[in-house]
Amino acid sequence: MNTILLGAQWGDEGKGKVVDHLSEKADYVIRFQGGNNAGHSLWVNGKKTVLHLIPSGILHPQTLCLIGEGVVLDPNVLIEEINKLKEANVFKNTHDRIRVSERTHVILPLHRAVDVARETSAKGTKAHIGTTGRGIGPAYETKALRRGIRVIDLFDETKVFEEKLDFLFNEYRHHFTAVQIAEIKQQTLNEVEVWKKLFEPLLVDMTSFLKKAMNEGKKCLFEGAQGVMLDMDHGTYPYVTSSYTTAPSAGIGAGFPKLTQKSRVLGIAKAYVTRVGSGPFVTEMLGKHVPGEEVLCENIRKIGQEFGATTGRPRRIGWQDLVALKYAVDVGGIDELAIMKGDVLAGLGDFKICTSYRKPDGTEWATFPSRADDLAKVIPHYEAVPAFKKATPDDPNYDAYLKRIEAFVGVPVKYVGFGPEREQMALR
Ligand code: GDP
Ligand code: IMO
Ligand code: MG
């Protein structure tokens, strides 16, 4: 049985930790979407490792870590991450541990510049998404525009490659002056040789590679980035990322859907909710709906260290939102859940869970609202959850909270995280 692991909220649920935990029994760990907008933190024996691109199974020496064609890849980030892991003696030879699909699209300096330019000009308006500024949206955009550069294209003859760059740059000439375009293009050309050296030994055709893996009975763990509520189609559009974060995306982004048909889908959620960037957040603790919630919000941020692993931004914090979680289970294709970070809430008193969304006229939303403006006006209806001392399944109050989640969303809570360390996870 393979596992597809997804974020079931707005990202940062603790996916990295769970992937690291489960990788002990995996042969291949595969990223299939997103890019270095992701920040996955792993704690092993008091030492922290943050990964943005390389799958979070890398700390287990028997795994081969693959980057599928659904990912958008910034080569400089990959180089930096490999160097850090080598310095930490995680591996010596990159080829022993990492492979990259030759069809993966490359994030170029142009993509980053467009991302930053757009966000800067949208500041203070509803068009400001609060992206990570890593060029993710523009890279997926040029892929759909059929002007993107894939890893394999870096190996074109110089003339052919430059022509592709010119077609691409032409699409963005209105963003930059001719001098800026020339500079960004030159910056790209200067780096290509280094990137080719990096990629040459790592490239694979994912479909044939994974077909062989399947025939050999390899165990695969598919590592999702972001979360279902940031999915381009099903998330809180337009405040989403630019890739598909639901289970079917694993088959597409890894290039071998047959493998994911034999998978269970594990959704990762926190015992509360966080979100980074702009967009509606129904249960956010802003003092709008529950008196005193801003104080609890600060406590959770401090105890849970809720600051972005990629951008360092303070994460927005809210009560558990079971309406959103149920929607994420349905639309994400989730079979079972892991609930993380309950330990952060232990000792903080009674907690609330949102069990219905009300309209300003008092009636209830029958389905998850698809318009951001409607979501922004939702009045959350809460149920109280009695305080718990420990966030482990043997604490009766915590167990009651987990059972309430199961009854509401309709899938079992299989794992519970009660601390950042690899071993601080229990199977229920
Ligand atoms: P990801 O993007 O989903 O991989 O999550 P991040 O790594 O961005 O953020 C999750 C944070 O919570 C990291 O700092 C983890 O070390 C930490 N973490 C994960 N699980 C737990 C848990 O059960 N309890 C506590 N206290 N921290 C956790
Ligand atoms: P992991 O894998 C939390 C958010 C950004 C922004 C929106 C679009 O660590 O859970 P983008 O740069 O993707 O165009 O930004 O998506 N976002 C994340 N939030 N965790 C992440 O990844 C995220 N990746 C993107 O904050 O709101
Ligand atoms: Mg993260």
PDB file of N, CA, C and O in Angstrom, residues 248-314:
ATOM      1  N   PRO A 248      -5.824  13.433  -6.490  1.00  0.00           N
ATOM      2  CA  PRO A 248      -5.552  13.038  -7.881  1.00  0.00           C
ATOM      3  C   PRO A 248      -4.312  13.712  -8.463  1.00  0.00           C
ATOM      4  O   PRO A 248      -3.696  13.210  -9.400  1.00  0.00           O
ATOM      5  N   SER A 249      -3.939  14.848  -7.904  1.00  0.00           N
ATOM      6  CA  SER A 249      -2.759  15.573  -8.370  1.00  0.00           C
ATOM      7  C   SER A 249      -1.485  14.736  -8.202  1.00  0.00           C
ATOM      8  O   SER A 249      -0.517  14.900  -8.944  1.00  0.00           O
ATOM      9  N   ALA A 250      -1.496  13.818  -7.233  1.00  0.00           N
ATOM     10  CA  ALA A 250      -0.304  12.991  -7.003  1.00  0.00           C
ATOM     11  C   ALA A 250      -0.020  12.117  -8.222  1.00  0.00           C
ATOM     12  O   ALA A 250       1.122  12.004  -8.673  1.00  0.00           O
ATOM     13  N   GLY A 251      -1.081  11.525  -8.777  1.00  0.00           N
ATOM     14  CA  GLY A 251      -0.899  10.654  -9.936  1.00  0.00           C
ATOM     15  C   GLY A 251      -0.433  11.430 -11.153  1.00  0.00           C
ATOM     16  O   GLY A 251       0.433  10.984 -11.917  1.00  0.00           O
ATOM     17  N   ILE A 252      -0.987  12.615 -11.325  1.00  0.00           N
ATOM     18  CA  ILE A 252      -0.638  13.431 -12.490  1.00  0.00           C
ATOM     19  C   ILE A 252       0.770  14.004 -12.334  1.00  0.00           C
ATOM     20  O   ILE A 252       1.611  13.881 -13.209  1.00  0.00           O
ATOM     21  N   GLY A 253       1.026  14.585 -11.180  1.00  0.00           N
ATOM     22  CA  GLY A 253       2.302  15.277 -10.954  1.00  0.00           C
ATOM     23  C   GLY A 253       3.486  14.344 -10.836  1.00  0.00           C
ATOM     24  O   GLY A 253       4.623  14.750 -11.032  1.00  0.00           O
ATOM     25  N   ALA A 254       3.228  13.077 -10.506  1.00  0.00           N
ATOM     26  CA  ALA A 254       4.328  12.112 -10.427  1.00  0.00           C
ATOM     27  C   ALA A 254       4.485  11.357 -11.743  1.00  0.00           C
ATOM     28  O   ALA A 254       5.458  10.639 -11.939  1.00  0.00           O
ATOM     29  N   GLY A 255       3.494  11.505 -12.640  1.00  0.00           N
ATOM     30  CA  GLY A 255       3.640  10.893 -13.959  1.00  0.00           C
ATOM     31  C   GLY A 255       3.260   9.423 -14.024  1.00  0.00           C
ATOM     32  O   GLY A 255       3.514   8.756 -15.027  1.00  0.00           O
ATOM     33  N   PHE A 256       2.661   8.883 -12.959  1.00  0.00           N
ATOM     34  CA  PHE A 256       2.274   7.477 -13.016  1.00  0.00           C
ATOM     35  C   PHE A 256       1.045   7.199 -12.146  1.00  0.00           C
ATOM     36  O   PHE A 256       1.136   6.673 -11.034  1.00  0.00           O
ATOM     37  N   PRO A 257      -0.138   7.565 -12.668  1.00  0.00           N
ATOM     38  CA  PRO A 257      -1.366   7.475 -11.871  1.00  0.00           C
ATOM     39  C   PRO A 257      -1.681   6.085 -11.337  1.00  0.00           C
ATOM     40  O   PRO A 257      -2.307   5.946 -10.287  1.00  0.00           O
ATOM     41  N   LYS A 258      -1.249   5.035 -12.007  1.00  0.00           N
ATOM     42  CA  LYS A 258      -1.561   3.661 -11.545  1.00  0.00           C
ATOM     43  C   LYS A 258      -1.062   3.426 -10.125  1.00  0.00           C
ATOM     44  O   LYS A 258      -1.695   2.741  -9.327  1.00  0.00           O
ATOM     45  N   LEU A 259       0.081   4.010  -9.831  1.00  0.00           N
ATOM     46  CA  LEU A 259       0.697   3.805  -8.521  1.00  0.00           C
ATOM     47  C   LEU A 259      -0.163   4.407  -7.411  1.00  0.00           C
ATOM     48  O   LEU A 259      -0.240   3.877  -6.305  1.00  0.00           O
ATOM     49  N   THR A 260      -0.814   5.522  -7.734  1.00  0.00           N
ATOM     50  CA  THR A 260      -1.592   6.190  -6.685  1.00  0.00           C
ATOM     51  C   THR A 260      -2.966   5.545  -6.508  1.00  0.00           C
ATOM     52  O   THR A 260      -3.640   5.781  -5.521  1.00  0.00           O
ATOM     53  N   GLN A 261      -3.357   4.690  -7.475  1.00  0.00           N
ATOM     54  CA  GLN A 261      -4.630   3.982  -7.291  1.00  0.00           C
ATOM     55  C   GLN A 261      -4.546   2.979  -6.144  1.00  0.00           C
ATOM     56  O   GLN A 261      -5.546   2.602  -5.555  1.00  0.00           O
ATOM     57  N   LYS A 262      -3.320   2.558  -5.860  1.00  0.00           N
ATOM     58  CA  LYS A 262      -3.136   1.600  -4.761  1.00  0.00           C
ATOM     59  C   LYS A 262      -2.686   2.338  -3.516  1.00  0.00           C
ATOM     60  O   LYS A 262      -1.753   1.921  -2.841  1.00  0.00           O
ATOM     61  N   SER A 263      -3.263   3.493  -3.265  1.00  0.00           N
ATOM     62  CA  SER A 263      -2.796   4.314  -2.144  1.00  0.00           C
ATOM     63  C   SER A 263      -3.924   4.621  -1.181  1.00  0.00           C
ATOM     64  O   SER A 263      -5.079   4.736  -1.570  1.00  0.00           O
ATOM     65  N   ARG A 264      -3.535   4.825   0.079  1.00  0.00           N
ATOM     66  CA  ARG A 264      -4.485   5.437   1.014  1.00  0.00           C
ATOM     67  C   ARG A 264      -4.113   6.921   1.029  1.00  0.00           C
ATOM     68  O   ARG A 264      -2.953   7.297   0.812  1.00  0.00           O
ATOM     69  N   VAL A 265      -5.104   7.767   1.260  1.00  0.00           N
ATOM     70  CA  VAL A 265      -4.840   9.204   1.275  1.00  0.00           C
ATOM     71  C   VAL A 265      -4.928   9.701   2.724  1.00  0.00           C
ATOM     72  O   VAL A 265      -5.974   9.589   3.367  1.00  0.00           O
ATOM     73  N   LEU A 266      -3.806  10.196   3.196  1.00  0.00           N
ATOM     74  CA  LEU A 266      -3.725  10.659   4.586  1.00  0.00           C
ATOM     75  C   LEU A 266      -3.713  12.191   4.601  1.00  0.00           C
ATOM     76  O   LEU A 266      -2.818  12.812   4.022  1.00  0.00           O
ATOM     77  N   GLY A 267      -4.720  12.777   5.223  1.00  0.00           N
ATOM     78  CA  GLY A 267      -4.790  14.242   5.326  1.00  0.00           C
ATOM     79  C   GLY A 267      -4.210  14.693   6.656  1.00  0.00           C
ATOM     80  O   GLY A 267      -4.493  14.095   7.699  1.00  0.00           O
ATOM     81  N   ILE A 268      -3.399  15.733   6.616  1.00  0.00           N
ATOM     82  CA  ILE A 268      -2.789  16.247   7.845  1.00  0.00           C
ATOM     83  C   ILE A 268      -3.482  17.556   8.227  1.00  0.00           C
ATOM     84  O   ILE A 268      -3.616  18.458   7.390  1.00  0.00           O
ATOM     85  N   ALA A 269      -3.927  17.627   9.475  1.00  0.00           N
ATOM     86  CA  ALA A 269      -4.565  18.856   9.955  1.00  0.00           C
ATOM     87  C   ALA A 269      -4.024  19.172  11.343  1.00  0.00           C
ATOM     88  O   ALA A 269      -3.536  18.284  12.048  1.00  0.00           O
ATOM     89  N   LYS A 270      -4.104  20.434  11.703  1.00  0.00           N
ATOM     90  CA  LYS A 270      -3.753  20.805  13.074  1.00  0.00           C
ATOM     91  C   LYS A 270      -4.991  20.691  13.955  1.00  0.00           C
ATOM     92  O   LYS A 270      -6.122  20.694  13.450  1.00  0.00           O
ATOM     93  N   ALA A 271      -4.784  20.710  15.273  1.00  0.00           N
ATOM     94  CA  ALA A 271      -5.902  20.711  16.224  1.00  0.00           C
ATOM     95  C   ALA A 271      -6.599  22.068  16.196  1.00  0.00           C
ATOM     96  O   ALA A 271      -7.711  22.217  16.680  1.00  0.00           O
ATOM     97  N   TYR A 272      -5.917  23.084  15.627  1.00  0.00           N
ATOM     98  CA  TYR A 272      -6.506  24.400  15.389  1.00  0.00           C
ATOM     99  C   TYR A 272      -6.241  24.706  13.924  1.00  0.00           C
ATOM    100  O   TYR A 272      -5.944  23.783  13.162  1.00  0.00           O
ATOM    101  N   VAL A 273      -6.353  25.958  13.509  1.00  0.00           N
ATOM    102  CA  VAL A 273      -6.125  26.280  12.093  1.00  0.00           C
ATOM    103  C   VAL A 273      -5.136  27.440  11.990  1.00  0.00           C
ATOM    104  O   VAL A 273      -5.172  28.360  12.813  1.00  0.00           O
ATOM    105  N   THR A 274      -4.262  27.386  10.981  1.00  0.00           N
ATOM    106  CA  THR A 274      -3.447  28.564  10.673  1.00  0.00           C
ATOM    107  C   THR A 274      -3.512  28.840   9.175  1.00  0.00           C
ATOM    108  O   THR A 274      -3.879  27.968   8.385  1.00  0.00           O
ATOM    109  N   ARG A 275      -3.150  30.051   8.829  1.00  0.00           N
ATOM    110  CA  ARG A 275      -3.114  30.436   7.420  1.00  0.00           C
ATOM    111  C   ARG A 275      -2.082  31.550   7.275  1.00  0.00           C
ATOM    112  O   ARG A 275      -1.981  32.397   8.169  1.00  0.00           O
ATOM    113  N   VAL A 276      -1.340  31.541   6.171  1.00  0.00           N
ATOM    114  CA  VAL A 276      -0.398  32.634   5.883  1.00  0.00           C
ATOM    115  C   VAL A 276      -0.864  33.315   4.610  1.00  0.00           C
ATOM    116  O   VAL A 276      -1.373  32.665   3.708  1.00  0.00           O
ATOM    117  N   GLY A 277      -0.690  34.608   4.518  1.00  0.00           N
ATOM    118  CA  GLY A 277      -1.097  35.323   3.305  1.00  0.00           C
ATOM    119  C   GLY A 277      -2.516  35.845   3.430  1.00  0.00           C
ATOM    120  O   GLY A 277      -3.160  35.711   4.478  1.00  0.00           O
ATOM    121  N   SER A 278      -3.020  36.429   2.325  1.00  0.00           N
ATOM    122  CA  SER A 278      -4.345  37.061   2.364  1.00  0.00           C
ATOM    123  C   SER A 278      -5.443  36.018   2.202  1.00  0.00           C
ATOM    124  O   SER A 278      -5.182  34.858   1.932  1.00  0.00           O
ATOM    125  N   GLY A 279      -6.684  36.481   2.321  1.00  0.00           N
ATOM    126  CA  GLY A 279      -7.828  35.612   2.050  1.00  0.00           C
ATOM    127  C   GLY A 279      -8.693  35.407   3.262  1.00  0.00           C
ATOM    128  O   GLY A 279      -8.250  35.572   4.395  1.00  0.00           O
ATOM    129  N   PRO A 280      -9.964  35.031   3.014  1.00  0.00           N
ATOM    130  CA  PRO A 280     -10.913  34.871   4.104  1.00  0.00           C
ATOM    131  C   PRO A 280     -10.517  33.731   5.042  1.00  0.00           C
ATOM    132  O   PRO A 280      -9.951  32.733   4.598  1.00  0.00           O
ATOM    133  N   PHE A 281     -10.839  33.907   6.312  1.00  0.00           N
ATOM    134  CA  PHE A 281     -10.460  32.918   7.323  1.00  0.00           C
ATOM    135  C   PHE A 281     -11.557  32.996   8.394  1.00  0.00           C
ATOM    136  O   PHE A 281     -11.522  33.831   9.286  1.00  0.00           O
ATOM    137  N   VAL A 282     -12.549  32.129   8.253  1.00  0.00           N
ATOM    138  CA  VAL A 282     -13.786  32.217   9.030  1.00  0.00           C
ATOM    139  C   VAL A 282     -13.543  32.200  10.540  1.00  0.00           C
ATOM    140  O   VAL A 282     -14.129  32.971  11.291  1.00  0.00           O
ATOM    141  N   THR A 283     -12.654  31.295  11.007  1.00  0.00           N
ATOM    142  CA  THR A 283     -12.516  31.115  12.459  1.00  0.00           C
ATOM    143  C   THR A 283     -11.317  31.879  13.036  1.00  0.00           C
ATOM    144  O   THR A 283     -10.884  31.604  14.156  1.00  0.00           O
ATOM    145  N   GLU A 284     -10.788  32.815  12.274  1.00  0.00           N
ATOM    146  CA  GLU A 284      -9.602  33.551  12.736  1.00  0.00           C
ATOM    147  C   GLU A 284      -9.875  34.244  14.076  1.00  0.00           C
ATOM    148  O   GLU A 284     -10.937  34.841  14.281  1.00  0.00           O
ATOM    149  N   MET A 285      -8.893  34.179  14.951  1.00  0.00           N
ATOM    150  CA  MET A 285      -9.049  34.752  16.310  1.00  0.00           C
ATOM    151  C   MET A 285      -8.688  36.228  16.284  1.00  0.00           C
ATOM    152  O   MET A 285      -7.556  36.619  16.577  1.00  0.00           O
ATOM    153  N   LEU A 286      -9.649  37.027  15.928  1.00  0.00           N
ATOM    154  CA  LEU A 286      -9.406  38.469  15.807  1.00  0.00           C
ATOM    155  C   LEU A 286     -10.236  39.274  16.801  1.00  0.00           C
ATOM    156  O   LEU A 286     -10.245  40.501  16.757  1.00  0.00           O
ATOM    157  N   GLY A 287     -10.986  38.576  17.647  1.00  0.00           N
ATOM    158  CA  GLY A 287     -11.839  39.284  18.597  1.00  0.00           C
ATOM    159  C   GLY A 287     -13.178  39.692  17.998  1.00  0.00           C
ATOM    160  O   GLY A 287     -13.914  40.459  18.598  1.00  0.00           O
ATOM    161  N   LYS A 288     -13.482  39.163  16.810  1.00  0.00           N
ATOM    162  CA  LYS A 288     -14.732  39.543  16.139  1.00  0.00           C
ATOM    163  C   LYS A 288     -15.925  38.747  16.675  1.00  0.00           C
ATOM    164  O   LYS A 288     -17.023  39.246  16.805  1.00  0.00           O
ATOM    165  N   HIS A 289     -15.683  37.453  16.941  1.00  0.00           N
ATOM    166  CA  HIS A 289     -16.795  36.577  17.308  1.00  0.00           C
ATOM    167  C   HIS A 289     -16.728  36.050  18.743  1.00  0.00           C
ATOM    168  O   HIS A 289     -17.741  35.730  19.325  1.00  0.00           O
ATOM    169  N   VAL A 290     -15.518  35.901  19.285  1.00  0.00           N
ATOM    170  CA  VAL A 290     -15.384  35.334  20.627  1.00  0.00           C
ATOM    171  C   VAL A 290     -14.555  36.302  21.489  1.00  0.00           C
ATOM    172  O   VAL A 290     -13.411  36.600  21.127  1.00  0.00           O
ATOM    173  N   PRO A 291     -15.135  36.790  22.596  1.00  0.00           N
ATOM    174  CA  PRO A 291     -14.392  37.740  23.428  1.00  0.00           C
ATOM    175  C   PRO A 291     -13.087  37.125  23.939  1.00  0.00           C
ATOM    176  O   PRO A 291     -13.066  35.963  24.347  1.00  0.00           O
ATOM    177  N   GLY A 292     -12.018  37.876  23.871  1.00  0.00           N
ATOM    178  CA  GLY A 292     -10.736  37.424  24.431  1.00  0.00           C
ATOM    179  C   GLY A 292      -9.932  36.504  23.540  1.00  0.00           C
ATOM    180  O   GLY A 292      -8.848  36.055  23.914  1.00  0.00           O
ATOM    181  N   GLU A 293     -10.428  36.212  22.351  1.00  0.00           N
ATOM    182  CA  GLU A 293      -9.719  35.222  21.511  1.00  0.00           C
ATOM    183  C   GLU A 293      -8.356  35.721  21.023  1.00  0.00           C
ATOM    184  O   GLU A 293      -7.473  34.923  20.719  1.00  0.00           O
ATOM    185  N   GLU A 294      -8.173  37.058  20.990  1.00  0.00           N
ATOM    186  CA  GLU A 294      -6.869  37.584  20.529  1.00  0.00           C
ATOM    187  C   GLU A 294      -5.741  37.176  21.479  1.00  0.00           C
ATOM    188  O   GLU A 294      -4.608  36.953  21.048  1.00  0.00           O
ATOM    189  N   VAL A 295      -6.076  37.064  22.780  1.00  0.00           N
ATOM    190  CA  VAL A 295      -5.049  36.700  23.764  1.00  0.00           C
ATOM    191  C   VAL A 295      -4.628  35.247  23.541  1.00  0.00           C
ATOM    192  O   VAL A 295      -3.442  34.910  23.501  1.00  0.00           O
ATOM    193  N   LEU A 296      -5.644  34.376  23.339  1.00  0.00           N
ATOM    194  CA  LEU A 296      -5.358  32.968  23.079  1.00  0.00           C
ATOM    195  C   LEU A 296      -4.537  32.827  21.793  1.00  0.00           C
ATOM    196  O   LEU A 296      -3.591  32.034  21.718  1.00  0.00           O
ATOM    197  N   CYS A 297      -4.884  33.637  20.812  1.00  0.00           N
ATOM    198  CA  CYS A 297      -4.179  33.632  19.529  1.00  0.00           C
ATOM    199  C   CYS A 297      -2.683  33.875  19.742  1.00  0.00           C
ATOM    200  O   CYS A 297      -1.843  33.137  19.216  1.00  0.00           O
ATOM    201  N   GLU A 298      -2.351  34.869  20.542  1.00  0.00           N
ATOM    202  CA  GLU A 298      -0.937  35.186  20.813  1.00  0.00           C
ATOM    203  C   GLU A 298      -0.254  34.020  21.523  1.00  0.00           C
ATOM    204  O   GLU A 298       0.894  33.693  21.232  1.00  0.00           O
ATOM    205  N   ASN A 299      -0.981  33.410  22.490  1.00  0.00           N
ATOM    206  CA  ASN A 299      -0.401  32.266  23.217  1.00  0.00           C
ATOM    207  C   ASN A 299      -0.109  31.103  22.281  1.00  0.00           C
ATOM    208  O   ASN A 299       0.944  30.476  22.349  1.00  0.00           O
ATOM    209  N   ILE A 300      -1.068  30.825  21.401  1.00  0.00           N
ATOM    210  CA  ILE A 300      -0.875  29.703  20.466  1.00  0.00           C
ATOM    211  C   ILE A 300       0.303  29.995  19.544  1.00  0.00           C
ATOM    212  O   ILE A 300       1.144  29.137  19.291  1.00  0.00           O
ATOM    213  N   ARG A 301       0.382  31.251  19.073  1.00  0.00           N
ATOM    214  CA  ARG A 301       1.479  31.583  18.150  1.00  0.00           C
ATOM    215  C   ARG A 301       2.826  31.381  18.833  1.00  0.00           C
ATOM    216  O   ARG A 301       3.767  30.866  18.230  1.00  0.00           O
ATOM    217  N   LYS A 302       2.874  31.782  20.094  1.00  0.00           N
ATOM    218  CA  LYS A 302       4.144  31.677  20.836  1.00  0.00           C
ATOM    219  C   LYS A 302       4.476  30.212  21.130  1.00  0.00           C
ATOM    220  O   LYS A 302       5.567  29.747  20.815  1.00  0.00           O
ATOM    221  N   ILE A 303       3.509  29.484  21.678  1.00  0.00           N
ATOM    222  CA  ILE A 303       3.785  28.090  22.069  1.00  0.00           C
ATOM    223  C   ILE A 303       3.990  27.223  20.831  1.00  0.00           C
ATOM    224  O   ILE A 303       4.878  26.384  20.772  1.00  0.00           O
ATOM    225  N   GLY A 304       3.153  27.443  19.805  1.00  0.00           N
ATOM    226  CA  GLY A 304       3.232  26.609  18.601  1.00  0.00           C
ATOM    227  C   GLY A 304       4.262  27.100  17.601  1.00  0.00           C
ATOM    228  O   GLY A 304       4.430  26.509  16.542  1.00  0.00           O
ATOM    229  N   GLN A 305       4.952  28.198  17.934  1.00  0.00           N
ATOM    230  CA  GLN A 305       5.957  28.764  17.006  1.00  0.00           C
ATOM    231  C   GLN A 305       5.369  28.943  15.610  1.00  0.00           C
ATOM    232  O   GLN A 305       5.909  28.449  14.614  1.00  0.00           O
ATOM    233  N   GLU A 306       4.237  29.652  15.579  1.00  0.00           N
ATOM    234  CA  GLU A 306       3.521  29.765  14.309  1.00  0.00           C
ATOM    235  C   GLU A 306       4.041  30.938  13.473  1.00  0.00           C
ATOM    236  O   GLU A 306       3.435  32.003  13.359  1.00  0.00           O
ATOM    237  N   PHE A 307       5.211  30.689  12.889  1.00  0.00           N
ATOM    238  CA  PHE A 307       5.818  31.641  11.964  1.00  0.00           C
ATOM    239  C   PHE A 307       6.203  30.853  10.714  1.00  0.00           C
ATOM    240  O   PHE A 307       6.675  29.729  10.817  1.00  0.00           O
ATOM    241  N   GLY A 308       5.975  31.426   9.537  1.00  0.00           N
ATOM    242  CA  GLY A 308       6.191  30.704   8.287  1.00  0.00           C
ATOM    243  C   GLY A 308       7.599  30.136   8.160  1.00  0.00           C
ATOM    244  O   GLY A 308       8.577  30.833   8.430  1.00  0.00           O
ATOM    245  N   ALA A 309       7.698  28.862   7.729  1.00  0.00           N
ATOM    246  CA  ALA A 309       9.001  28.223   7.555  1.00  0.00           C
ATOM    247  C   ALA A 309       9.693  28.733   6.294  1.00  0.00           C
ATOM    248  O   ALA A 309      10.905  28.579   6.128  1.00  0.00           O
ATOM    249  N   THR A 310       8.953  29.367   5.390  1.00  0.00           N
ATOM    250  CA  THR A 310       9.553  29.868   4.157  1.00  0.00           C
ATOM    251  C   THR A 310       9.809  31.372   4.243  1.00  0.00           C
ATOM    252  O   THR A 310      10.883  31.845   3.893  1.00  0.00           O
ATOM    253  N   THR A 311       8.823  32.125   4.718  1.00  0.00           N
ATOM    254  CA  THR A 311       8.959  33.590   4.689  1.00  0.00           C
ATOM    255  C   THR A 311       9.117  34.206   6.075  1.00  0.00           C
ATOM    256  O   THR A 311       9.358  35.410   6.185  1.00  0.00           O
ATOM    257  N   GLY A 312       8.930  33.406   7.135  1.00  0.00           N
ATOM    258  CA  GLY A 312       9.065  33.937   8.488  1.00  0.00           C
ATOM    259  C   GLY A 312       7.876  34.781   8.937  1.00  0.00           C
ATOM    260  O   GLY A 312       7.870  35.320  10.042  1.00  0.00           O
ATOM    261  N   ARG A 313       6.836  34.897   8.093  1.00  0.00           N
ATOM    262  CA  ARG A 313       5.677  35.718   8.461  1.00  0.00           C
ATOM    263  C   ARG A 313       4.922  35.074   9.624  1.00  0.00           C
ATOM    264  O   ARG A 313       4.793  33.843   9.668  1.00  0.00           O
ATOM    265  N   PRO A 314       4.374  35.905  10.545  1.00  0.00           N
ATOM    266  CA  PRO A 314       3.537  35.318  11.588  1.00  0.00           C
ATOM    267  C   PRO A 314       2.304  34.687  10.944  1.00  0.00           C
ATOM    268  O   PRO A 314       1.697  35.277  10.051  1.00  0.00           O
TER     269      PRO A 314
END
